[in-house]
XYZ file of N, CA, C and O in Angstrom:
816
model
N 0.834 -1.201 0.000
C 0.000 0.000 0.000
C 0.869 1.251 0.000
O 0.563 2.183 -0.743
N 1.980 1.325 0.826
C 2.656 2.488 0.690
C 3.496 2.674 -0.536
O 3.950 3.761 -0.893
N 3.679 1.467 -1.189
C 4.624 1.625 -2.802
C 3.624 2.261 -3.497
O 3.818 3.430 -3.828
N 2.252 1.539 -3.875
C 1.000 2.411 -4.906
C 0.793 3.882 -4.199
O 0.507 4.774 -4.998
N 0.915 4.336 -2.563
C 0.945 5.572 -2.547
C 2.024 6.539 -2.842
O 2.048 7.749 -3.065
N 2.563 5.969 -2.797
C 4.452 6.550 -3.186
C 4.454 7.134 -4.339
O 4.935 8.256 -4.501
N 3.745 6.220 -5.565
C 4.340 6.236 -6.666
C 2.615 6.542 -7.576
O 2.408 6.600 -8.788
N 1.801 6.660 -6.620
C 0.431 7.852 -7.135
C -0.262 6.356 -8.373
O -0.920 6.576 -9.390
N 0.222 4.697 -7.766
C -0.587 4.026 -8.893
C -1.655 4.065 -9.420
O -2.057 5.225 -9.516
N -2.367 3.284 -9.844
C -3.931 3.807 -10.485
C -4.265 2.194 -10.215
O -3.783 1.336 -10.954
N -5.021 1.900 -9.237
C -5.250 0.041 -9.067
C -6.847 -0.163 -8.953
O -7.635 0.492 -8.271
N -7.084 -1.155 -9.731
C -8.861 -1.369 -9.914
C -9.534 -1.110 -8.439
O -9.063 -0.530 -7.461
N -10.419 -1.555 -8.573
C -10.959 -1.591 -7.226
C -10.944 -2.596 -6.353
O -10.735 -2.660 -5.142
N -11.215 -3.411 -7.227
C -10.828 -5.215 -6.480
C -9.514 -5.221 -5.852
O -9.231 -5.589 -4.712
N -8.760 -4.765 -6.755
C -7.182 -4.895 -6.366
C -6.920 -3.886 -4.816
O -6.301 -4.274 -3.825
N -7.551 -2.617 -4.983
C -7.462 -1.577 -3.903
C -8.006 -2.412 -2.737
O -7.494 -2.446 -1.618
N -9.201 -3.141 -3.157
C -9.827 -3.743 -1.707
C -8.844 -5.001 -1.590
O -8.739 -5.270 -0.393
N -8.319 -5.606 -2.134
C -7.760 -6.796 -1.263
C -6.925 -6.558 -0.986
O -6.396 -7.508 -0.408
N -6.076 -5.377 -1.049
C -4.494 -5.165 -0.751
C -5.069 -4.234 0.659
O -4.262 -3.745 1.451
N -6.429 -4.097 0.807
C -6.744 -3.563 2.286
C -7.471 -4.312 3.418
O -7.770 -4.027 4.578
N -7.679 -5.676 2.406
C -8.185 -6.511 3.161
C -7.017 -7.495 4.234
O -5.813 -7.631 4.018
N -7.610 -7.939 5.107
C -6.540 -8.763 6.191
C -6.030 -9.792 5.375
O -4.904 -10.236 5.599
N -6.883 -10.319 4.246
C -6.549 -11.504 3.721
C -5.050 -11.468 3.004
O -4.387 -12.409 2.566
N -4.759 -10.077 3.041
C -3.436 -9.696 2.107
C -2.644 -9.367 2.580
O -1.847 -8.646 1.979
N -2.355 -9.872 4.478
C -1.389 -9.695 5.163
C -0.259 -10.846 4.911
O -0.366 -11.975 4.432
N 1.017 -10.029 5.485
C 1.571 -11.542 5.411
C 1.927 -12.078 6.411
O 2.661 -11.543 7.242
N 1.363 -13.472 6.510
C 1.264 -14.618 8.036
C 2.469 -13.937 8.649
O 3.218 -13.079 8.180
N 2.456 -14.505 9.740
C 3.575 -14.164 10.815
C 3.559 -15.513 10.905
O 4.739 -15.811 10.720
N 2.980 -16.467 11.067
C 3.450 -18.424 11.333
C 2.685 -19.153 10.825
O 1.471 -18.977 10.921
N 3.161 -20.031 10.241
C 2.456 -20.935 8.995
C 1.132 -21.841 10.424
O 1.398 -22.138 11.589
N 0.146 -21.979 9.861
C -0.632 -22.578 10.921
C -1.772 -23.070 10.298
O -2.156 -22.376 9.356
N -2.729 -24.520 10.659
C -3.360 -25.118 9.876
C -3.056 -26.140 9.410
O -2.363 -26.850 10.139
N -3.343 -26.576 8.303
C -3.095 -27.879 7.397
C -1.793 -27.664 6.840
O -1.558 -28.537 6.005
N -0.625 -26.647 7.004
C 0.373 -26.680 6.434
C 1.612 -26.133 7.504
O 2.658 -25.601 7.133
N 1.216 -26.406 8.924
C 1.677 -26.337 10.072
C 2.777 -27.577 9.661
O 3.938 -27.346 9.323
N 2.468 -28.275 9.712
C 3.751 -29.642 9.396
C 4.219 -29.703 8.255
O 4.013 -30.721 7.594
N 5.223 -28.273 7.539
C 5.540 -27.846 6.422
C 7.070 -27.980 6.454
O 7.594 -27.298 7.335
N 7.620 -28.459 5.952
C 9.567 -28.476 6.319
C 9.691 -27.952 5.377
O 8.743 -27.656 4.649
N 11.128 -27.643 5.083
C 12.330 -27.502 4.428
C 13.372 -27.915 3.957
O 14.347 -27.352 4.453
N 13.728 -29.043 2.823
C 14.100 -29.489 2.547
C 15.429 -29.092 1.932
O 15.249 -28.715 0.774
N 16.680 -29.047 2.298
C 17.661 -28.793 1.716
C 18.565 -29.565 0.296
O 19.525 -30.265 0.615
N 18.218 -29.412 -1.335
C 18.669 -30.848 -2.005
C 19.619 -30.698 -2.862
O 19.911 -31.568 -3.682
N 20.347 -29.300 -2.741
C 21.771 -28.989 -3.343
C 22.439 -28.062 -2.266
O 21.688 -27.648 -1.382
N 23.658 -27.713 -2.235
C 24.316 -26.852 -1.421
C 26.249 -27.009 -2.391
O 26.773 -27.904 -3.054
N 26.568 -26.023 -2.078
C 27.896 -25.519 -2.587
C 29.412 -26.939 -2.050
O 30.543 -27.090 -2.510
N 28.733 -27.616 -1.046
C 29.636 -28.520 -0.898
C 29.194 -29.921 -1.062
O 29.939 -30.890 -0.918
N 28.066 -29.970 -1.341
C 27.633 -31.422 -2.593
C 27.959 -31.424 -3.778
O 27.915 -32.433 -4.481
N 28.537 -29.669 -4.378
C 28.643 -29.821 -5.820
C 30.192 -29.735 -5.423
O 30.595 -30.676 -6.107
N 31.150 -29.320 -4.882
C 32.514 -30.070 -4.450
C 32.580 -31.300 -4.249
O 33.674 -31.786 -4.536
N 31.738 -32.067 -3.820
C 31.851 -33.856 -3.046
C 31.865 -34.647 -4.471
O 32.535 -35.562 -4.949
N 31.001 -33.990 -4.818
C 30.999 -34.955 -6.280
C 32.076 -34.680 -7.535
O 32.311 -35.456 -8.461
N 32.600 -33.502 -7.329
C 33.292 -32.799 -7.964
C 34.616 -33.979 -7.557
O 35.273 -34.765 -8.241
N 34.600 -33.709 -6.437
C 35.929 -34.860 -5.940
C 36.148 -36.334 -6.246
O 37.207 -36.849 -6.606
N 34.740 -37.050 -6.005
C 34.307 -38.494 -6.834
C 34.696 -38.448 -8.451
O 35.197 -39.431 -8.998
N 34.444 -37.332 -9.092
C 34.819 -37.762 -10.586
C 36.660 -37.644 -10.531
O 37.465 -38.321 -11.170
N 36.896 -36.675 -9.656
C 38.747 -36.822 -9.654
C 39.058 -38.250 -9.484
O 39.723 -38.954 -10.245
N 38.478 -38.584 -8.365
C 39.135 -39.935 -7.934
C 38.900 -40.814 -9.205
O 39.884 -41.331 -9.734
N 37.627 -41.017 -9.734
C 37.501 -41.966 -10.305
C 38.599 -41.900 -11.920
O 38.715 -42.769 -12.785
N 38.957 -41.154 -11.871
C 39.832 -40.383 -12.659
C 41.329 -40.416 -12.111
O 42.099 -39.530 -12.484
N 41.708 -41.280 -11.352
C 42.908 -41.467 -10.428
C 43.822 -40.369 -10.099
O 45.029 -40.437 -9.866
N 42.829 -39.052 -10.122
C 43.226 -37.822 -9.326
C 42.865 -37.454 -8.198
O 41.689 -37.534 -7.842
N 43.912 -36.939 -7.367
C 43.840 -36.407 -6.011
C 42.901 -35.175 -5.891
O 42.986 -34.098 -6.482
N 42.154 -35.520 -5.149
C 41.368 -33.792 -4.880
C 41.196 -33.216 -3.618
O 40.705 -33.590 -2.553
N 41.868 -31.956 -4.133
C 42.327 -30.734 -3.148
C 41.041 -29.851 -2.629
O 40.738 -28.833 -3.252
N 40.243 -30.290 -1.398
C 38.752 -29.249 -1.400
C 39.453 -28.225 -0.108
O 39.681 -28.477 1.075
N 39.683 -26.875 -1.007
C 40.147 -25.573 -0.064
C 39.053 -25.031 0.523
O 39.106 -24.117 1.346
N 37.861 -25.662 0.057
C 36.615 -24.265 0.530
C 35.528 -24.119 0.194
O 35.478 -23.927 -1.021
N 34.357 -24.108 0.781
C 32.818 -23.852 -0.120
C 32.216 -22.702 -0.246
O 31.378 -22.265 -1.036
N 33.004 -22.107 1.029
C 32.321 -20.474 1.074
C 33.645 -19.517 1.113
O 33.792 -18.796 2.101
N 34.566 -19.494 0.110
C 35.245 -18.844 -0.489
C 35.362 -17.411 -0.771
O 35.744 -17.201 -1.923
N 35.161 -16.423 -0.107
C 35.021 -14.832 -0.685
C 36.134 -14.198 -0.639
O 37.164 -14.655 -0.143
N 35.997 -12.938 -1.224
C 37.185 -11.982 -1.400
C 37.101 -11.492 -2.863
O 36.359 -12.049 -3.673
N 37.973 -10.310 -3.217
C 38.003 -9.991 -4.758
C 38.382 -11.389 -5.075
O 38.895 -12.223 -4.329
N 37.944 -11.519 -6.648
C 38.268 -12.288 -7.246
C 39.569 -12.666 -8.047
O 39.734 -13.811 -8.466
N 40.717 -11.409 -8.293
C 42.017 -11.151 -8.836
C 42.622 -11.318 -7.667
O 43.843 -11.363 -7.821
N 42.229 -11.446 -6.377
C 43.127 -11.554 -5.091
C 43.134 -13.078 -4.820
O 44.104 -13.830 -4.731
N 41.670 -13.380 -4.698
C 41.738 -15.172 -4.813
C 42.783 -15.631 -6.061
O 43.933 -15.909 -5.722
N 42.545 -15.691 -7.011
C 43.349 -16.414 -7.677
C 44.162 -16.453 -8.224
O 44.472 -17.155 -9.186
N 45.129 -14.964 -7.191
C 46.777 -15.210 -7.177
C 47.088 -16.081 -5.992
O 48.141 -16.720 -6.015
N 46.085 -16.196 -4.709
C 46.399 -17.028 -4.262
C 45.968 -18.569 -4.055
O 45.974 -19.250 -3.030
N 45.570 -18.906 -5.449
C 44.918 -20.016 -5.970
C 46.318 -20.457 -6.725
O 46.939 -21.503 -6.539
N 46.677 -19.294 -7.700
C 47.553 -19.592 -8.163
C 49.541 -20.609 -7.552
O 50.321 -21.477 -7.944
N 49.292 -19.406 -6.176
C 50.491 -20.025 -5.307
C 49.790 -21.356 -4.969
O 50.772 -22.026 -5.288
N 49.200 -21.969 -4.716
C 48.686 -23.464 -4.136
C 48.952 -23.952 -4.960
O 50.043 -24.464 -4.711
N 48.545 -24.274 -6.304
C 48.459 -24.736 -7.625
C 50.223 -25.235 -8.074
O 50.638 -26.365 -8.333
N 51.225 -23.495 -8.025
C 52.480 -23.787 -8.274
C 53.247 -24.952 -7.345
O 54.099 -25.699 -7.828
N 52.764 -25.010 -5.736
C 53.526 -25.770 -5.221
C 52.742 -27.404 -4.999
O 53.335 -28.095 -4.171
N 51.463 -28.082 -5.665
C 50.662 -28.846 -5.477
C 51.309 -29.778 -6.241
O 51.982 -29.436 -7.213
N 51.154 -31.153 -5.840
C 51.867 -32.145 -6.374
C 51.013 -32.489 -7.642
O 49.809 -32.230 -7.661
N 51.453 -32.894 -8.370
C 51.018 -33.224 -9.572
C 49.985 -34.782 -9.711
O 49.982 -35.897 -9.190
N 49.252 -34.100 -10.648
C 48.301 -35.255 -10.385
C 46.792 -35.152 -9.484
O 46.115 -36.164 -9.302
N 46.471 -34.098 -9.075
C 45.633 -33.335 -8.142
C 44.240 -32.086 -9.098
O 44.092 -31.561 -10.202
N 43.816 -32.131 -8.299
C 42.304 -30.876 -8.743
C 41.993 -30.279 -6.942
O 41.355 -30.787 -6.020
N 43.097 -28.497 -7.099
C 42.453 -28.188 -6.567
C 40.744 -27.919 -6.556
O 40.310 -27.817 -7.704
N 39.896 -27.812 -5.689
C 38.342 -27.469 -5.394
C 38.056 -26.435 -4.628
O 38.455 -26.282 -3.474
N 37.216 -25.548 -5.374
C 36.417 -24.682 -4.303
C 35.446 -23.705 -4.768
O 35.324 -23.293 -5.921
N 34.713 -23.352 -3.655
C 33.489 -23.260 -4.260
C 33.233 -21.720 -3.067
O 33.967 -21.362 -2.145
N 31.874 -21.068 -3.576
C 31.574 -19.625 -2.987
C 31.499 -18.607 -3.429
O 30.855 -18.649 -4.477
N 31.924 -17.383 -3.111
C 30.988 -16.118 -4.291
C 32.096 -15.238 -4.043
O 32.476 -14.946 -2.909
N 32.548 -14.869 -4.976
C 33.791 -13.723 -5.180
C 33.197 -12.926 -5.977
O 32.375 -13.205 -6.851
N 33.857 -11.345 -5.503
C 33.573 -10.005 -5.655
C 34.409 -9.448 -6.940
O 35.532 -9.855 -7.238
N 33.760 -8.562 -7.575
C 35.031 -7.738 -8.467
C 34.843 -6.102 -8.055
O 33.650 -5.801 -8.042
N 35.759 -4.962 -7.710
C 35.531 -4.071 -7.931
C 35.751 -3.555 -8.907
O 36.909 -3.610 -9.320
N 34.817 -2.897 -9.623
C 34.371 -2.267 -10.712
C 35.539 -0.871 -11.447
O 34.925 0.191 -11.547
N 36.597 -0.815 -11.785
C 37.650 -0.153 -12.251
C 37.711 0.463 -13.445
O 38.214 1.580 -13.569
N 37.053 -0.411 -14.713
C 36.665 -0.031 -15.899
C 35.510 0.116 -16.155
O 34.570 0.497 -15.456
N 35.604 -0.338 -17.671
C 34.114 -0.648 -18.396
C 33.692 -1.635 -19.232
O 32.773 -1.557 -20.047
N 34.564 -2.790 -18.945
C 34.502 -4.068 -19.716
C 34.055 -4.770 -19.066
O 34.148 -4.692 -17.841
N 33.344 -5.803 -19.768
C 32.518 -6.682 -19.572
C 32.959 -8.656 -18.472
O 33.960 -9.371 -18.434
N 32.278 -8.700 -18.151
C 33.082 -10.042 -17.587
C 32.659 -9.934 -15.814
O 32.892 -8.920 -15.156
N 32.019 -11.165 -15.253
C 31.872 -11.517 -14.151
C 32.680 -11.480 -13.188
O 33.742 -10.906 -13.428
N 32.506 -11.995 -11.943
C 33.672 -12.713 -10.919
C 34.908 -13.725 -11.639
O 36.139 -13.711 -11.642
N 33.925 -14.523 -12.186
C 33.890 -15.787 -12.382
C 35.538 -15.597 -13.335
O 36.663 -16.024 -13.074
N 35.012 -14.765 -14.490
C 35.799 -14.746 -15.764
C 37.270 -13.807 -15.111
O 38.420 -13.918 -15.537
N 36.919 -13.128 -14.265
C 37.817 -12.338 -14.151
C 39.052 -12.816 -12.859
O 40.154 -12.337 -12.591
N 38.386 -13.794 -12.347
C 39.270 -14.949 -11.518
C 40.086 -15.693 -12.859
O 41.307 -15.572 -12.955
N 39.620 -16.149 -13.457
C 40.278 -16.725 -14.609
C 41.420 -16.147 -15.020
O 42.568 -16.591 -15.024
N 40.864 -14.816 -15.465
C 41.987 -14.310 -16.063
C 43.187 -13.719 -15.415
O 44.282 -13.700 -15.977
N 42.950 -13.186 -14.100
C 43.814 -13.047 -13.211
C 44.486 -14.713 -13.026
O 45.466 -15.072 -13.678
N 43.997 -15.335 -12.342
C 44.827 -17.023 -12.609
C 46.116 -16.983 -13.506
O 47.272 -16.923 -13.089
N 45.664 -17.032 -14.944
C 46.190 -16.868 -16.001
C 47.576 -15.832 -15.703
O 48.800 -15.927 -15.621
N 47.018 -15.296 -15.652
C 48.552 -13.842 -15.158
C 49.128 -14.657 -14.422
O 50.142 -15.200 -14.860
N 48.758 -14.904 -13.393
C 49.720 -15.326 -12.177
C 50.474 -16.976 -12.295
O 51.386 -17.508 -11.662
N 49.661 -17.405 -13.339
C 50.569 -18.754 -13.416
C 51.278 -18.683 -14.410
O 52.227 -19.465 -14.457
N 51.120 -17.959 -15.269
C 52.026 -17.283 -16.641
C 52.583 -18.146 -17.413
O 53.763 -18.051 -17.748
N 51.601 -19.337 -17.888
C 51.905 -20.081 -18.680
C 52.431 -21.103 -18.120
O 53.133 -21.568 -19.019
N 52.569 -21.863 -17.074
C 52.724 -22.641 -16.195
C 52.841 -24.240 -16.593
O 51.661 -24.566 -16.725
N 53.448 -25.115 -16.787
C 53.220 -25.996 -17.549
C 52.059 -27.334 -16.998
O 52.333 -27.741 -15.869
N 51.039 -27.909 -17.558
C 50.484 -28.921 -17.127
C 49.562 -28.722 -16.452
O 48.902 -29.724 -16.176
N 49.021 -27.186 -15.797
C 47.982 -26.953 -15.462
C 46.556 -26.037 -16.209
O 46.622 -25.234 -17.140
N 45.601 -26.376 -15.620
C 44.613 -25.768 -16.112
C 43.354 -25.628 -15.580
O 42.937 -26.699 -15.140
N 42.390 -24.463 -15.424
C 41.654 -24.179 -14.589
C 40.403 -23.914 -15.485
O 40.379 -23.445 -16.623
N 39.241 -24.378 -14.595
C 38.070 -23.816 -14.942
C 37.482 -22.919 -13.723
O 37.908 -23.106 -12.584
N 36.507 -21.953 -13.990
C 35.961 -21.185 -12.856
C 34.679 -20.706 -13.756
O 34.915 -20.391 -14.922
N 33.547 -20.648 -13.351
C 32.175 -20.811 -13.097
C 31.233 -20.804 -12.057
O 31.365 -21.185 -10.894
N 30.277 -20.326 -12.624
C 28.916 -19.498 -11.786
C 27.925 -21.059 -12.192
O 27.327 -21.294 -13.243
N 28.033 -21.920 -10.969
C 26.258 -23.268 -11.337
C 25.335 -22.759 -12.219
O 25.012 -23.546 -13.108
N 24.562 -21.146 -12.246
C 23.672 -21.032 -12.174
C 23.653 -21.133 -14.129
O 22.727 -21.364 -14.907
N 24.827 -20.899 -14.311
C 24.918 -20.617 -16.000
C 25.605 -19.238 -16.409
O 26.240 -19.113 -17.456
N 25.386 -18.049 -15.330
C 25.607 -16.853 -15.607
C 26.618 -16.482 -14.833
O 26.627 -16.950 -13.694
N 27.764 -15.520 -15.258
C 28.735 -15.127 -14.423
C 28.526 -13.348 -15.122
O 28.637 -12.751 -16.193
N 28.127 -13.064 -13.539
C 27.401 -11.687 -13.508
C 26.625 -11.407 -14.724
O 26.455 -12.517 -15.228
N 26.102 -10.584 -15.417
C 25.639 -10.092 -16.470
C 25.552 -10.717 -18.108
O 24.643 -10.535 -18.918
N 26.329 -11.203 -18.217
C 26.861 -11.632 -19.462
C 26.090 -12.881 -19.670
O 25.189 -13.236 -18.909
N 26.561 -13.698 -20.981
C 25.590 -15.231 -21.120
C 26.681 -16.287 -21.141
O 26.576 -17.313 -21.813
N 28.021 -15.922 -20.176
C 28.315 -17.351 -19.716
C 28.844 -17.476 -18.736
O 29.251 -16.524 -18.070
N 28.995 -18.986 -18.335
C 29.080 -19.144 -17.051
C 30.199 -18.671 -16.232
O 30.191 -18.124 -15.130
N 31.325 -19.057 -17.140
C 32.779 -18.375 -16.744
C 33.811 -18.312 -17.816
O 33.936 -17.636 -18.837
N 34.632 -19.414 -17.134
C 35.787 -19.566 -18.725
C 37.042 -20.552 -18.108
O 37.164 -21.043 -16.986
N 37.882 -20.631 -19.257
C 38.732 -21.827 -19.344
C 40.240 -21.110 -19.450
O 40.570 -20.229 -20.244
N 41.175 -21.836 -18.274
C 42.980 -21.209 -18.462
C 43.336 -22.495 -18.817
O 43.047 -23.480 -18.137
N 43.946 -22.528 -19.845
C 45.210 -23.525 -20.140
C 46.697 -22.772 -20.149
O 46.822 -21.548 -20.188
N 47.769 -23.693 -20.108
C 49.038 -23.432 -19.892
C 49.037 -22.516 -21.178
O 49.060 -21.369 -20.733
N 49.023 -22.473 -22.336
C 49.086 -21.278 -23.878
C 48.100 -20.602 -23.768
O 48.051 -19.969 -24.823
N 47.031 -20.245 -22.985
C 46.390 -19.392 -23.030
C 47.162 -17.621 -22.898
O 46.758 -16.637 -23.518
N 48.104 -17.651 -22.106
C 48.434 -16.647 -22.188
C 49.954 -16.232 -23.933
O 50.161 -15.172 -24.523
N 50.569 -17.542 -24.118
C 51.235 -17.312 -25.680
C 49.674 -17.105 -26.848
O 49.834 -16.437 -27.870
N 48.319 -17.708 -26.562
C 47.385 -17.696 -27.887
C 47.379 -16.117 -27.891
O 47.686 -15.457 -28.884
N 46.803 -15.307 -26.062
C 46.468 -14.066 -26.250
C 47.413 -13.305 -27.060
O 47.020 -12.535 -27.936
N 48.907 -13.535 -26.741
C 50.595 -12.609 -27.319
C 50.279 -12.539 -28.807
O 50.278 -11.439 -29.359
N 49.952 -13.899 -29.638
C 49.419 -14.181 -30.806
C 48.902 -13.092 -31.455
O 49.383 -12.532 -32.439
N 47.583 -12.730 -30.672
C 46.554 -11.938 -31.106
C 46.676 -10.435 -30.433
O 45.747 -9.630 -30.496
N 47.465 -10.258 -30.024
C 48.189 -9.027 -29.822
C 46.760 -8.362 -28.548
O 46.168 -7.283 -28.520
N 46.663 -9.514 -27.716
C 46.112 -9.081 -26.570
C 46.556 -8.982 -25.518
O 47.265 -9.951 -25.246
N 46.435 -7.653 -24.107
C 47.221 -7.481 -23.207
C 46.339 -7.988 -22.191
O 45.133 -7.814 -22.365
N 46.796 -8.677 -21.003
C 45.865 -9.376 -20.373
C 45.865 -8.514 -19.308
O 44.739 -8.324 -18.848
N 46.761 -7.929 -18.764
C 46.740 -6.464 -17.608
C 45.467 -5.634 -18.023
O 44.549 -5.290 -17.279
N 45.636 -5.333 -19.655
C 45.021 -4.323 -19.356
C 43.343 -4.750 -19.643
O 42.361 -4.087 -19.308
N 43.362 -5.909 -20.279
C 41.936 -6.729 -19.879
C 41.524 -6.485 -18.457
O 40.467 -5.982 -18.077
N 42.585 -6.946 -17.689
C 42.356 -6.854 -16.374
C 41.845 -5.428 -15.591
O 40.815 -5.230 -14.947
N 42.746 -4.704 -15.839
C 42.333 -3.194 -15.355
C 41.431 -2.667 -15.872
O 41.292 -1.616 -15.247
N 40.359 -2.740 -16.993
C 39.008 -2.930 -17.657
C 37.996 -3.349 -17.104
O 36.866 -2.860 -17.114
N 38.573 -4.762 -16.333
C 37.454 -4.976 -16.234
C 36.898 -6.047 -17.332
O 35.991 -6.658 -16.766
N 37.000 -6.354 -18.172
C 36.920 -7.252 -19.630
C 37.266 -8.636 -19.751
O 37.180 -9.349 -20.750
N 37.518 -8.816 -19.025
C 37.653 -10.711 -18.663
C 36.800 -11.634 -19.652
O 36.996 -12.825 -19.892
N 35.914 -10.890 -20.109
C 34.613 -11.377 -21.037
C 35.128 -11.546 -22.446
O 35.079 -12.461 -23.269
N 35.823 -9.891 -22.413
C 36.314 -9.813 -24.075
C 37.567 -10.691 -24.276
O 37.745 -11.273 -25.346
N 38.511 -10.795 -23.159
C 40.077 -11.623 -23.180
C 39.506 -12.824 -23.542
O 39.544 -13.000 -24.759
N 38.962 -13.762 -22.880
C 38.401 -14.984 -23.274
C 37.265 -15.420 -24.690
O 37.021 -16.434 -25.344
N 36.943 -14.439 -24.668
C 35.762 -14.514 -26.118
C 36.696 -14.477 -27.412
O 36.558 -15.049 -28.494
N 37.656 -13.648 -26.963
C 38.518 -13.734 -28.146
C 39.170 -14.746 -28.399
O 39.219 -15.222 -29.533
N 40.056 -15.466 -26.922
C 40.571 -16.977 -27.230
C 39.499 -18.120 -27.616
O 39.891 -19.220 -28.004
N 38.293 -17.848 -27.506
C 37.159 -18.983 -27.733
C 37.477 -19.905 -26.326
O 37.720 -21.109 -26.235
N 37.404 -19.142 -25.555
C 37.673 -19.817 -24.240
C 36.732 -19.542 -22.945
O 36.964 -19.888 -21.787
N 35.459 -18.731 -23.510
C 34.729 -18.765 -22.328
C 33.562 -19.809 -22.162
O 33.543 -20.561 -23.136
N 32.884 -20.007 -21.522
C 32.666 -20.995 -20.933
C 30.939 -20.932 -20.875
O 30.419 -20.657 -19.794
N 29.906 -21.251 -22.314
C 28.546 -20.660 -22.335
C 27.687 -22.257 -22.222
O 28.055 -23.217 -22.899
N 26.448 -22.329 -21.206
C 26.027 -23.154 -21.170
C 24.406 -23.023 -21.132
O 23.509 -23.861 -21.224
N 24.416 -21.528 -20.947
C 22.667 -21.120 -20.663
C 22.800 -21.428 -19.477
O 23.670 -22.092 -18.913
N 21.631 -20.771 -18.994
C 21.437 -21.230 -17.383
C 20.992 -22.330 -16.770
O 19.955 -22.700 -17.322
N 21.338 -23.113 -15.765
C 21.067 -24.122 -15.205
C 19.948 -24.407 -14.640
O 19.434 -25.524 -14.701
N 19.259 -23.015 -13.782
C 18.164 -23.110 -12.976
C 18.519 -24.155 -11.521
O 17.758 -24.833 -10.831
N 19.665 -23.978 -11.459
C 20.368 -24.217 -10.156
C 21.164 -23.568 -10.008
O 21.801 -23.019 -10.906
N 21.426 -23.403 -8.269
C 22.662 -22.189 -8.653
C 23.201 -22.913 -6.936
O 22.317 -23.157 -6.115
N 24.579 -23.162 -6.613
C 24.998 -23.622 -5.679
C 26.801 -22.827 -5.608
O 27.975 -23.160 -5.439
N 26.123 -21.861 -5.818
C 27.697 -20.559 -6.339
C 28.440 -20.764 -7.213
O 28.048 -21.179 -8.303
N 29.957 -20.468 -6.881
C 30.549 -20.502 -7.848
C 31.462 -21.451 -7.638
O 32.053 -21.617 -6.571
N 31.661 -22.345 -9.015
C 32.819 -23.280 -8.929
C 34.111 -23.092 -9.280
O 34.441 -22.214 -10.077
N 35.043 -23.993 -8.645
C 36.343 -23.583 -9.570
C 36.884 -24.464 -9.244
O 36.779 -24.818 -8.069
N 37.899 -25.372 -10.388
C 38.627 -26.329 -10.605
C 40.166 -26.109 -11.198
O 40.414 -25.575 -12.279
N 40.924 -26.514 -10.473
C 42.240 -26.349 -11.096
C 43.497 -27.827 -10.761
O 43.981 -28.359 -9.762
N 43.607 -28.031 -12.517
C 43.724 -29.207 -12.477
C 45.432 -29.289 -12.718
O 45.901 -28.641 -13.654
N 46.210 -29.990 -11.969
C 47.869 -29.998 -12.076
C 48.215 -31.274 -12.453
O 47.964 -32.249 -11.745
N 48.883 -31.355 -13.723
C 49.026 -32.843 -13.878
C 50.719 -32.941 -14.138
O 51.254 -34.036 -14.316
């Protein structure tokens, strides 16, 4: 009632009366025939790590689970994703999962997600034998239409190739455009699940 007075709406009459009627309060405690109502919990951010870890193994890789609720900028995480990664024995998938931040510096395009990536990328600088994925469950990494994106060890010689600077991707903000250009981001549509964000980094 105070938003339609706020904003001077124009609402039928039916509509005026039930939004003044009691019937259009909202409960304070579920009560009645739906008093014995639960809550069922049937995904969470460290079921999609557990299983994440079952396909390593079955895959006769070691898996590394750092974390489910993971925060911080996202160029700060995964320089120090990156140091774990350099000293991790080979043969391993670090794991982890949770919601990383970007502050906003430019005007290029690109999520958490993508822009963990590409920072990664910097910091392992071509690194031999490893390679990372990082992704949003839900399908979307912030704004854009994909989920995240993909570092391989030449990802940073393909960008030199194409006469792309990955700093200044970075200081942009553009994590979207660095990877779109390698054909390396990561589009799946949305899932209609969302259990944060994933990230895999694989050392062989």
């Amino acid at each position: 009632i105070a938003i339609v007075e706020k904003y001077g709406l124009n609402l039928s009459s039916s509509v005026a009366r039930h939004l003044a009627s009691e019937r259009a309060e909202t409960p304070n405690a579920i009560s009645g025939a739906h008093s014995d109502s639960k809550a069922v919990l049937i995904a969470a951010p460290e079921m999609a790590l557990t299983a994440a870890a079952e396909v390593a193994e079955s895959h006769d890789l070691a898996p590394i689970v750092i974390g489910d609720a993971i925060e911080g900028e996202a160029r700060d995480v995964a320089i120090d994703h990156a140091a774990q990664a350099a000293t991790a024995m080979p043969g391993c998938v670090i794991l982890s999962g949770g919601e990383l931040t970007v502050t906003i510096r430019g005007d290029g395009k690109g999520g958490p997600n993508a822009e963990y990536a590409l920072a990664l990328a910097m910091a392992l600088d071509g690194r031999p034998g490893v390679w990372a994925i990082a992704c949003d469950t839900d399908g979307i990494d912030g704004s854009e239409d994909n989920a995240g994106a993909m570092v391989q060890p030449d990802t940073l010689d393909r960008a030199k190739k194409q006469g792309l600077s990955p700093s200044e991707y970075l200081s942009r903000n553009d994590a979207y455009g660095f990877f779109s250009a390698l054909d390396d981001l990561v589009v799946c549509g949305p899932t209609l699940t969302n259990v944060n964000d994933f990230r895999a980094i694989l050392v062989t």
